[in-house]
mmCIF file of C-alpha atoms in Angstrom:
data_model
loop_
_atom_site.group_PDB
_atom_site.id
_atom_site.type_symbol
_atom_site.label_atom_id
_atom_site.label_comp_id
_atom_site.label_asym_id
_atom_site.label_seq_id
_atom_site.Cartn_x
_atom_site.Cartn_y
_atom_site.Cartn_z
ATOM 1 C CA MET A 23 92.515 69.952 112.161
ATOM 2 C CA ILE A 24 94.094 72.919 112.602
ATOM 3 C CA THR A 25 97.119 73.243 115.232
ATOM 4 C CA SER A 26 97.663 75.392 117.509
ATOM 5 C CA ALA A 27 101.224 76.961 115.805
ATOM 6 C CA GLU A 28 98.741 77.694 112.666
ATOM 7 C CA ILE A 29 96.179 79.517 114.727
ATOM 8 C CA LYS A 30 99.563 81.681 116.254
ATOM 9 C CA LYS A 31 100.602 82.293 112.731
ATOM 10 C CA LYS A 32 96.866 83.526 111.740
ATOM 11 C CA ALA A 33 96.468 85.292 114.904
ATOM 12 C CA SER A 34 99.546 87.542 114.270
ATOM 13 C CA ARG A 35 98.749 88.184 111.067
ATOM 14 C CA LYS A 36 95.306 90.054 112.615
ATOM 15 C CA TYR A 37 97.577 91.702 115.121
ATOM 16 C CA THR A 38 98.070 95.085 112.923
ATOM 17 C CA ASP A 39 94.646 95.570 112.288
ATOM 18 C CA TYR A 40 93.787 94.714 115.814
ATOM 19 C CA LEU A 41 96.305 97.624 116.688
ATOM 20 C CA ARG A 42 94.693 99.774 114.184
ATOM 21 C CA ASP A 43 91.274 99.351 116.154
ATOM 22 C CA VAL A 44 93.169 100.055 119.433
ATOM 23 C CA ALA A 45 94.432 103.536 117.612
ATOM 24 C CA ALA A 46 91.078 104.475 116.615
ATOM 25 C CA GLY A 47 89.472 103.577 120.466
ATOM 26 C CA LYS A 48 87.064 101.107 118.616
ATOM 27 C CA THR A 49 85.239 98.713 120.864
ATOM 28 C CA PHE A 50 87.212 95.057 121.036
ATOM 29 C CA GLN A 51 85.166 92.980 118.336
ATOM 30 C CA PRO A 52 85.946 89.251 118.787
ATOM 31 C CA ILE A 53 88.440 88.057 116.197
ATOM 32 C CA GLU A 54 87.623 84.507 114.746
ATOM 33 C CA ILE A 55 90.096 82.037 113.497
ATOM 34 C CA PRO A 56 89.475 80.304 110.059
ATOM 35 C CA CYS A 57 89.229 76.507 110.806
ATOM 36 C CA ASP A 58 87.869 74.447 107.881
ATOM 37 C CA LYS A 59 90.709 71.842 107.829
ATOM 38 C CA LYS A 60 89.459 68.034 107.432
ATOM 39 C CA ALA A 61 89.436 65.443 109.561
ATOM 40 C CA SER A 62 92.767 63.445 110.392
ATOM 41 C CA ASP A 63 93.043 59.972 108.994
ATOM 42 C CA THR A 64 93.587 58.161 112.028
ATOM 43 C CA ILE A 65 92.356 58.235 115.734
ATOM 44 C CA ALA A 66 96.041 58.896 116.698
ATOM 45 C CA GLU A 67 96.815 61.854 114.585
ATOM 46 C CA TYR A 68 93.112 63.321 115.875
ATOM 47 C CA GLN A 69 94.237 62.769 119.254
ATOM 48 C CA LYS A 70 97.577 64.235 118.817
ATOM 49 C CA GLU A 71 96.115 67.414 117.215
ATOM 50 C CA PHE A 72 92.862 67.518 119.587
ATOM 51 C CA ASN A 73 95.439 67.470 122.466
ATOM 52 C CA ASP A 74 97.485 70.207 120.881
ATOM 53 C CA ILE A 75 94.919 72.568 119.767
ATOM 54 C CA ARG A 76 93.060 72.445 123.478
ATOM 55 C CA SER A 77 96.848 72.783 125.052
ATOM 56 C CA LEU A 78 96.747 76.380 124.106
ATOM 57 C CA SER A 79 92.794 77.054 124.809
ATOM 58 C CA LYS A 80 91.187 79.489 127.007
ATOM 59 C CA GLU A 81 89.513 76.215 128.624
ATOM 60 C CA VAL A 82 92.921 74.910 129.806
ATOM 61 C CA LYS A 83 95.445 77.823 130.111
ATOM 62 C CA GLY A 84 92.937 80.505 131.363
ATOM 63 C CA TYR A 85 93.325 83.067 128.519
ATOM 64 C CA GLY A 86 93.471 82.490 124.808
ATOM 65 C CA TYR A 87 91.261 81.017 122.257
ATOM 66 C CA THR A 88 87.759 79.479 122.700
ATOM 67 C CA ILE A 89 87.005 76.363 120.813
ATOM 68 C CA ASP A 90 83.304 75.961 120.018
ATOM 69 C CA TRP A 91 83.262 71.807 118.779
ATOM 70 C CA LYS A 92 80.963 70.332 116.541
ATOM 71 C CA THR A 93 80.536 66.401 116.245
ATOM 72 C CA VAL A 94 80.811 64.798 113.223
ATOM 73 C CA LYS A 95 80.957 60.967 111.985
ATOM 74 C CA THR A 96 83.471 60.066 109.501
ATOM 75 C CA LYS A 97 84.620 56.617 108.072
ATOM 76 C CA MET A 98 88.007 56.586 109.325
ATOM 77 C CA LEU A 99 87.201 58.207 112.886
ATOM 78 C CA GLY A 100 83.668 57.377 113.577
ATOM 79 C CA THR A 101 81.919 60.200 115.751
ATOM 80 C CA GLN A 102 84.377 62.537 117.131
ATOM 81 C CA GLY A 103 84.345 66.535 117.491
ATOM 82 C CA LEU A 104 85.942 68.821 115.405
ATOM 83 C CA PRO A 105 86.588 72.708 115.857
ATOM 84 C CA SER A 106 83.929 74.882 114.196
ATOM 85 C CA LYS A 107 84.843 77.855 115.241
ATOM 86 C CA ILE A 108 87.770 79.089 117.269
ATOM 87 C CA LYS A 109 88.106 82.693 118.445
ATOM 88 C CA PHE A 110 89.206 85.299 120.504
ATOM 89 C CA GLU A 111 86.517 87.008 122.956
ATOM 90 C CA THR A 112 88.403 89.710 124.525
ATOM 91 C CA ALA A 113 90.988 91.917 124.081
ATOM 92 C CA GLU A 114 93.047 90.100 126.693
ATOM 93 C CA ASP A 115 92.623 86.817 125.633
ATOM 94 C CA PHE A 116 94.288 88.251 122.077
ATOM 95 C CA GLU A 117 96.980 90.049 123.741
ATOM 96 C CA ARG A 118 98.078 87.508 126.208
ATOM 97 C CA PHE A 119 97.914 84.585 123.859
ATOM 98 C CA LEU A 120 100.535 86.738 121.064
ATOM 99 C CA GLN A 121 102.784 87.617 124.650
ATOM 100 C CA LYS A 122 101.862 91.459 123.315
ATOM 101 C CA VAL A 123 99.939 92.639 126.579
ATOM 102 C CA LYS A 124 103.256 94.937 127.790
ATOM 103 C CA GLU A 125 103.927 96.128 124.023
ATOM 104 C CA VAL A 126 99.977 96.781 123.628
ATOM 105 C CA ASN A 127 100.128 99.209 126.768
ATOM 106 C CA VAL A 128 103.268 100.744 125.556
ATOM 107 C CA PHE A 129 101.408 101.484 122.386
ATOM 108 C CA ARG A 130 98.252 103.076 123.880
ATOM 109 C CA LYS A 131 100.655 105.246 126.167
ATOM 110 C CA ASN A 132 101.961 106.416 123.063
ATOM 111 C CA VAL A 133 99.278 106.979 120.838
ATOM 112 C CA ALA A 134 97.798 109.328 123.639
ATOM 113 C CA LEU A 135 101.184 110.748 123.831
ATOM 114 C CA ILE A 136 101.567 111.246 120.320
ATOM 115 C CA ASN A 137 97.746 112.881 119.638
ATOM 116 C CA GLY A 138 98.180 114.938 122.501
ATOM 117 C CA LYS A 139 100.804 116.977 120.814
ATOM 118 C CA PHE A 140 100.108 116.340 117.161
ATOM 119 C CA PRO A 141 96.320 115.164 116.524
ATOM 120 C CA GLU A 142 96.913 115.609 112.730
ATOM 121 C CA LEU A 143 99.091 112.456 113.322
ATOM 122 C CA GLN A 144 95.813 110.025 113.966
ATOM 123 C CA CYS A 145 95.603 109.075 110.497
ATOM 124 C CA TRP A 146 99.433 107.918 110.486
ATOM 125 C CA ILE A 147 99.110 106.250 113.521
ATOM 126 C CA GLU A 148 96.483 104.064 112.324
ATOM 127 C CA LYS A 149 98.179 103.729 109.153
ATOM 128 C CA TYR A 150 101.262 102.600 110.303
ATOM 129 C CA PRO A 151 100.849 101.130 114.389
ATOM 130 C CA LEU A 152 103.870 98.899 113.665
ATOM 131 C CA LYS A 153 106.035 102.032 113.288
ATOM 132 C CA VAL A 154 104.738 103.471 116.439
ATOM 133 C CA ILE A 155 105.629 100.346 118.312
ATOM 134 C CA GLU A 156 109.305 100.192 116.539
ATOM 135 C CA ASN A 157 110.030 103.277 117.646
ATOM 136 C CA SER A 158 108.364 102.798 121.058
ATOM 137 C CA GLU A 159 111.220 104.160 123.188
ATOM 138 C CA TYR A 160 111.920 107.289 120.759
ATOM 139 C CA TRP A 161 108.693 109.398 120.766
ATOM 140 C CA SER A 162 109.757 111.611 123.626
ATOM 141 C CA ASP A 163 112.884 112.864 121.533
ATOM 142 C CA ILE A 164 110.660 112.392 118.112
ATOM 143 C CA LEU A 165 108.047 114.978 119.520
ATOM 144 C CA LYS A 166 110.732 117.386 120.436
ATOM 145 C CA ILE A 167 111.859 117.630 116.804
ATOM 146 C CA LEU A 168 108.451 117.772 115.624
ATOM 147 C CA ASN A 169 107.860 120.366 117.915
ATOM 148 C CA TYR A 170 110.881 122.426 116.796
ATOM 149 C CA PHE A 171 110.016 121.938 113.289
ATOM 150 C CA SER A 172 106.070 123.326 113.956
ATOM 151 C CA LYS A 173 107.286 126.311 115.480
ATOM 152 C CA ASN A 174 110.272 126.765 112.800
ATOM 153 C CA PRO A 175 109.577 125.064 109.389
ATOM 154 C CA GLN A 176 112.229 126.447 107.809
ATOM 155 C CA PRO A 177 115.538 126.434 110.213
ATOM 156 C CA GLN A 178 118.287 127.096 107.401
ATOM 157 C CA LEU A 179 120.663 125.318 109.913
ATOM 158 C CA TYR A 180 122.733 122.054 109.826
ATOM 159 C CA ILE A 181 121.077 119.408 111.872
ATOM 160 C CA ARG A 182 123.938 119.316 114.129
ATOM 161 C CA GLU A 183 122.659 123.679 114.887
ATOM 162 C CA LEU A 184 119.165 122.556 115.998
ATOM 163 C CA PRO A 185 118.342 123.887 119.455
ATOM 164 C CA ILE A 186 116.884 120.330 120.190
ATOM 165 C CA GLU A 187 117.698 118.587 123.167
ATOM 166 C CA VAL A 188 118.193 115.392 121.077
ATOM 167 C CA HIS A 189 121.459 114.349 120.133
ATOM 168 C CA THR A 190 122.755 115.043 116.393
ATOM 169 C CA LYS A 191 123.126 111.172 115.548
ATOM 170 C CA PHE A 192 119.443 110.490 116.871
ATOM 171 C CA ILE A 193 118.045 112.456 114.162
ATOM 172 C CA GLU A 194 120.373 111.030 111.519
ATOM 173 C CA GLN A 195 119.362 107.648 112.754
ATOM 174 C CA HIS A 196 115.648 108.098 112.525
ATOM 175 C CA LYS A 197 115.556 110.362 109.342
ATOM 176 C CA ALA A 198 112.866 108.116 107.470
ATOM 177 C CA VAL A 199 109.891 108.209 110.648
ATOM 178 C CA ILE A 200 111.102 112.012 111.466
ATOM 179 C CA GLY A 201 110.462 112.690 107.612
ATOM 180 C CA GLU A 202 107.114 110.943 107.002
ATOM 181 C CA LEU A 203 105.703 112.745 110.052
ATOM 182 C CA LEU A 204 107.086 116.397 109.291
ATOM 183 C CA ASP A 205 105.593 115.761 105.770
ATOM 184 C CA ILE A 206 102.259 115.698 108.011
ATOM 185 C CA VAL A 207 103.321 118.568 110.473
ATOM 186 C CA ILE A 208 104.909 120.889 108.583
ATOM 187 C CA LYS A 209 103.584 119.915 104.774
ATOM 188 C CA GLU A 210 103.172 123.408 103.826
ATOM 189 C CA TYR A 211 106.542 123.947 104.254
ATOM 190 C CA ILE A 212 108.467 121.207 102.634
ATOM 191 C CA ASN A 213 109.941 120.872 99.191
ATOM 192 C CA THR A 214 108.011 118.319 97.707
ATOM 193 C CA ASN A 215 110.552 117.697 94.773
ATOM 194 C CA GLU A 216 113.302 116.751 97.192
ATOM 195 C CA LYS A 217 114.146 113.204 98.653
ATOM 196 C CA GLU A 218 117.317 113.968 100.381
ATOM 197 C CA PHE A 219 116.244 114.889 104.351
ATOM 198 C CA GLU A 220 118.217 118.359 104.294
ATOM 199 C CA LYS A 221 116.851 119.673 101.018
ATOM 200 C CA ARG A 222 113.119 118.739 101.780
ATOM 201 C CA TYR A 223 112.978 120.019 105.158
ATOM 202 C CA ASN A 224 114.712 123.665 104.456
ATOM 203 C CA LEU A 225 118.058 122.606 106.645
ATOM 204 C CA ARG A 226 121.495 123.634 105.409
ATOM 205 C CA TYR A 227 123.819 120.550 104.142
ATOM 206 C CA ASP A 228 127.275 119.837 102.747
ATOM 207 C CA GLU A 229 126.420 121.116 99.458
ATOM 208 C CA SER A 230 128.246 120.144 95.888
ATOM 209 C CA MET A 231 130.742 122.343 94.953
ATOM 210 C CA VAL A 232 131.996 124.725 91.687
ATOM 211 C CA ARG A 233 135.152 125.215 90.755
ATOM 212 C CA MET A 234 135.966 127.826 88.311
ATOM 213 C CA ARG A 235 138.970 129.698 86.964
ATOM 214 C CA ILE A 236 138.685 133.688 86.227
ATOM 215 C CA LEU A 237 140.333 133.784 82.909
ATOM 216 C CA ASP A 238 140.415 137.801 82.781
ATOM 217 C CA GLY A 239 142.680 139.073 85.098
ATOM 218 C CA THR A 240 140.891 142.503 85.732
ATOM 219 C CA LEU A 241 137.364 140.649 86.621
ATOM 220 C CA ALA A 242 139.608 138.543 88.997
ATOM 221 C CA ALA A 243 140.960 142.008 90.792
ATOM 222 C CA GLU A 244 137.951 143.709 90.577
ATOM 223 C CA PHE A 245 135.615 140.859 92.364
ATOM 224 C CA PHE A 246 138.047 138.405 93.708
ATOM 225 C CA SER A 247 140.758 140.248 95.258
ATOM 226 C CA GLY A 248 142.674 138.768 92.665
ATOM 227 C CA LEU A 249 141.788 135.203 93.187
ATOM 228 C CA ASP A 250 141.538 133.309 90.061
ATOM 229 C CA ASP A 251 140.743 129.621 90.625
ATOM 230 C CA ILE A 252 137.574 129.796 93.110
ATOM 231 C CA THR A 253 135.504 126.998 94.439
ATOM 232 C CA ILE A 254 132.319 127.681 95.803
ATOM 233 C CA PRO A 255 128.986 125.919 96.888
ATOM 234 C CA VAL A 256 126.768 125.418 94.126
ATOM 235 C CA SER A 257 124.179 127.525 96.176
ATOM 236 C CA LYS A 258 126.166 130.401 95.934
ATOM 237 C CA PHE A 259 127.343 130.176 92.412
ATOM 238 C CA LEU A 260 123.835 129.908 91.265
ATOM 239 C CA ARG A 261 123.285 133.384 92.247
ATOM 240 C CA LEU A 262 126.728 134.554 91.168
ATOM 241 C CA GLN A 263 126.447 137.901 89.351
ATOM 242 C CA ILE A 264 129.492 139.071 87.754
ATOM 243 C CA PRO A 265 129.953 140.694 84.208
ATOM 244 C CA ILE A 266 131.667 138.174 81.579
ATOM 245 C CA SER A 267 130.432 137.451 78.364
ATOM 246 C CA LYS A 268 131.515 133.825 78.197
ATOM 247 C CA ALA A 269 131.568 130.814 80.483
ATOM 248 C CA TYR A 270 133.638 127.899 79.211
ATOM 249 C CA ILE A 271 132.679 124.417 80.282
ATOM 250 C CA VAL A 272 135.313 121.796 79.990
ATOM 251 C CA GLU A 273 135.456 118.093 81.522
ATOM 252 C CA ASN A 274 138.745 117.197 82.169
ATOM 253 C CA LYS A 275 140.875 118.619 85.034
ATOM 254 C CA VAL A 276 143.904 119.138 83.771
ATOM 255 C CA ASN A 277 142.552 120.971 80.595
ATOM 256 C CA PHE A 278 140.446 123.215 83.275
ATOM 257 C CA LEU A 279 143.412 124.178 84.727
ATOM 258 C CA THR A 280 145.467 125.203 81.967
ATOM 259 C CA PHE A 281 142.818 126.623 79.875
ATOM 260 C CA PRO A 282 144.322 129.727 78.154
ATOM 261 C CA LEU A 283 143.154 133.329 79.675
ATOM 262 C CA VAL A 284 139.913 135.010 77.784
ATOM 263 C CA ALA A 285 138.561 138.470 78.406
ATOM 264 C CA ASN A 286 135.626 138.837 80.107
ATOM 265 C CA SER A 287 135.273 134.812 80.684
ATOM 266 C CA ILE A 288 135.335 132.236 83.244
ATOM 267 C CA VAL A 289 136.181 128.527 83.058
ATOM 268 C CA ILE A 290 134.200 125.828 84.795
ATOM 269 C CA TRP A 291 135.297 122.206 85.966
ATOM 270 C CA GLY A 292 132.224 120.335 84.385
ATOM 271 C CA ARG A 293 132.676 116.939 86.193
ATOM 272 C CA GLY A 294 130.632 114.903 83.721
ATOM 273 C CA TYR A 295 126.921 114.583 84.088
ATOM 274 C CA GLY A 296 126.603 116.503 87.564
ATOM 275 C CA ILE A 297 126.770 119.676 85.290
ATOM 276 C CA ALA A 298 123.135 119.204 86.134
ATOM 277 C CA SER A 299 123.995 121.347 89.268
ATOM 278 C CA ILE A 300 124.376 124.543 87.984
ATOM 279 C CA LYS A 301 121.088 124.347 85.633
ATOM 280 C CA GLU A 302 119.573 127.035 87.622
ATOM 281 C CA SER A 303 122.576 129.710 87.186
ATOM 282 C CA GLU A 304 121.573 133.210 86.528
ATOM 283 C CA LEU A 305 125.063 133.981 85.332
ATOM 284 C CA LEU A 306 125.183 131.224 82.755
ATOM 285 C CA LYS A 307 121.537 132.016 81.311
ATOM 286 C CA SER A 308 122.783 135.382 80.169
ATOM 287 C CA SER A 309 126.284 134.345 79.062
ATOM 288 C CA GLU A 310 127.553 132.846 75.728
ATOM 289 C CA LEU A 311 128.273 129.042 76.752
ATOM 290 C CA ILE A 312 130.622 127.007 75.400
ATOM 291 C CA TYR A 313 130.986 123.222 76.378
ATOM 292 C CA TRP A 314 134.257 121.327 75.770
ATOM 293 C CA GLY A 315 134.339 117.413 76.433
ATOM 294 C CA ASP A 316 135.906 114.240 75.334
ATOM 295 C CA LEU A 317 135.516 112.996 71.684
ATOM 296 C CA ASP A 318 133.336 109.717 73.035
ATOM 297 C CA ALA A 319 129.674 108.766 73.170
ATOM 298 C CA GLN A 320 129.803 110.168 76.633
ATOM 299 C CA GLY A 321 130.899 113.591 76.002
ATOM 300 C CA PHE A 322 128.160 114.375 73.610
ATOM 301 C CA GLU A 323 125.499 112.866 75.521
ATOM 302 C CA ILE A 324 126.652 115.633 78.572
ATOM 303 C CA LEU A 325 126.546 118.017 75.891
ATOM 304 C CA SER A 326 123.320 117.605 74.798
ATOM 305 C CA GLN A 327 122.452 117.558 78.310
ATOM 306 C CA PHE A 328 123.700 120.745 78.807
ATOM 307 C CA ARG A 329 122.350 122.489 75.709
ATOM 308 C CA SER A 330 118.307 121.336 77.367
ATOM 309 C CA TYR A 331 119.412 123.559 80.252
ATOM 310 C CA PHE A 332 120.983 126.191 78.217
ATOM 311 C CA ALA A 333 120.122 126.573 74.447
ATOM 312 C CA GLN A 334 122.566 128.672 73.466
ATOM 313 C CA VAL A 335 125.413 125.981 74.078
ATOM 314 C CA LYS A 336 128.307 125.387 71.744
ATOM 315 C CA SER A 337 130.261 123.207 71.278
ATOM 316 C CA LEU A 338 134.601 123.285 71.155
ATOM 317 C CA LEU A 339 136.826 121.096 69.540
ATOM 318 C CA MET A 340 133.995 118.179 69.094
ATOM 319 C CA ASP A 341 133.925 118.059 65.654
ATOM 320 C CA LYS A 342 135.160 115.447 62.787
ATOM 321 C CA THR A 343 138.274 117.899 62.082
ATOM 322 C CA THR A 344 140.215 117.010 65.404
ATOM 323 C CA PHE A 345 138.524 113.859 65.715
ATOM 324 C CA ASP A 346 140.318 112.787 62.637
ATOM 325 C CA LYS A 347 143.715 114.862 63.738
ATOM 326 C CA TYR A 348 144.430 113.240 67.274
ATOM 327 C CA PHE A 349 142.422 110.246 67.374
ATOM 328 C CA GLU A 350 144.704 107.324 68.622
ATOM 329 C CA ASN A 351 142.412 104.427 67.912
ATOM 330 C CA ASP A 352 141.310 104.267 71.665
ATOM 331 C CA LEU A 353 138.350 103.005 72.728
ATOM 332 C CA GLY A 354 135.751 104.175 75.060
ATOM 333 C CA THR A 355 132.795 103.192 77.398
ATOM 334 C CA PRO A 356 129.842 101.534 75.189
ATOM 335 C CA SER A 357 126.589 104.024 75.399
ATOM 336 C CA LYS A 358 123.409 102.403 75.908
ATOM 337 C CA VAL A 359 121.487 105.644 75.152
ATOM 338 C CA ASN A 360 118.763 105.444 72.570
ATOM 339 C CA VAL A 361 117.051 108.775 72.801
ATOM 340 C CA GLU A 362 117.408 111.892 70.338
ATOM 341 C CA LEU A 363 119.976 114.149 71.571
ATOM 342 C CA ASN A 364 119.922 117.880 70.944
ATOM 343 C CA LEU A 365 122.828 118.101 68.885
ATOM 344 C CA THR A 366 123.583 119.981 65.770
ATOM 345 C CA THR A 367 123.699 118.159 62.198
ATOM 346 C CA GLU A 368 127.428 117.970 62.282
ATOM 347 C CA GLU A 369 127.725 116.642 66.159
ATOM 348 C CA LYS A 370 124.779 114.234 65.779
ATOM 349 C CA ASN A 371 126.796 112.486 62.629
ATOM 350 C CA LEU A 372 129.927 112.496 64.844
ATOM 351 C CA TYR A 373 128.537 111.315 67.768
ATOM 352 C CA GLN A 374 126.875 108.495 65.463
ATOM 353 C CA TYR A 375 130.239 107.269 64.038
ATOM 354 C CA ILE A 376 132.144 107.179 67.979
ATOM 355 C CA LYS A 377 128.984 105.542 69.281
ATOM 356 C CA ASP A 378 128.647 102.803 66.451
ATOM 357 C CA ASN A 379 132.566 102.193 66.681
ATOM 358 C CA ASN A 380 132.892 102.781 70.804
ATOM 359 C CA TYR A 381 135.805 105.324 69.776
ATOM 360 C CA ARG A 382 137.227 107.856 72.054
ATOM 361 C CA LEU A 383 139.560 111.017 71.650
ATOM 362 C CA GLU A 384 139.998 112.320 75.245
ATOM 363 C CA GLN A 385 140.520 116.016 75.397
ATOM 364 C CA GLU A 386 143.689 115.823 76.712
ATOM 365 C CA LYS A 387 145.310 114.435 74.074
ATOM 366 C CA ILE A 388 144.343 117.406 72.202
ATOM 367 C CA PRO A 389 147.799 119.907 72.100
ATOM 368 C CA GLN A 390 147.616 122.922 73.894
ATOM 369 C CA SER A 391 148.860 125.093 71.089
ATOM 370 C CA TYR A 392 145.946 123.719 69.095
ATOM 371 C CA VAL A 393 143.321 124.586 71.625
ATOM 372 C CA ILE A 394 145.484 128.303 71.957
ATOM 373 C CA GLU A 395 145.015 128.750 67.963
ATOM 374 C CA HIS A 396 141.478 127.812 68.086
ATOM 375 C CA LEU A 397 140.318 129.854 70.279
ATOM 376 C CA LYS A 398 141.841 132.875 68.426
ATOM 377 C CA CYS A 399 139.445 132.028 66.086
ATOM 378 C CA LEU A 400 135.772 132.088 68.208
#
């Protein structure tokens, strides 16, 4: 025979659908709980289960589930009554049984509150009623945020600067649910390709920075008041326009700092795979680009990645002659990359050789004199 604990478990599984009906304003329909378990084996077990199931029934408690009994005759028990139907006939019975009366009342009020401000959220409410409940004490503040964004869908402010009567941490702590709602309320304005909250909803954020050196004193004086080592946000670098002919991208910081002066040129500290952040640079699209990375598998993989952004990229000191001259039997990090890389034939051959043997020649092991000598030949 089914137990009262099993009834509660099965009733709890129907709670979300019940909330959906409440949100939709549907008339309550009796909720039936399956009860097709076999009869017990002994009279003692039967009596215990019979008392258990009746103890939480509406007949005993005044609320809860109603039991329809059927008379059956079994070999072990003789003629006895077994439940044929267990159902909750009213919404009150169901809510009181699950001890959800207060919660459902608050849910109803919040549904009315949300729909009163943003009726377009009705479908979201019906899909995620438990999220309405999880945030039951926060809806007043959440709606303030939605109201602001509905009037200012592209704020271009930091979260801390938003003129909303909620504290900064509230937005930080509730980004998930706020984001789901903003996707509906300001769907025409969101940046759908972005997942980060600030980027997706047109807010300012702590950007990645690009560090570059101006390798020509004349350029530094004319455009940067003589400053020749500059760090700027990525967004500003992407819009940067200065008359250069070449841009060098160097991975190692010391090599970046000691890179020789070159007329009409800049050098950028690449920082590995983070080089993707500058792929939309207007300045780099129109410049000759030279990439200098470590002579290891990852160095060539980054070169290939960078070349996928800018077809004109050439490599610097990433050749077999340089490798053979300065290699000291250092081992690198094994690569699991198996795709075809965007490399020249010479680069591809050296990459495969280095990858197969897990070799590495770090660029800082190449003498400065050799770098200067090689740059003169470019």
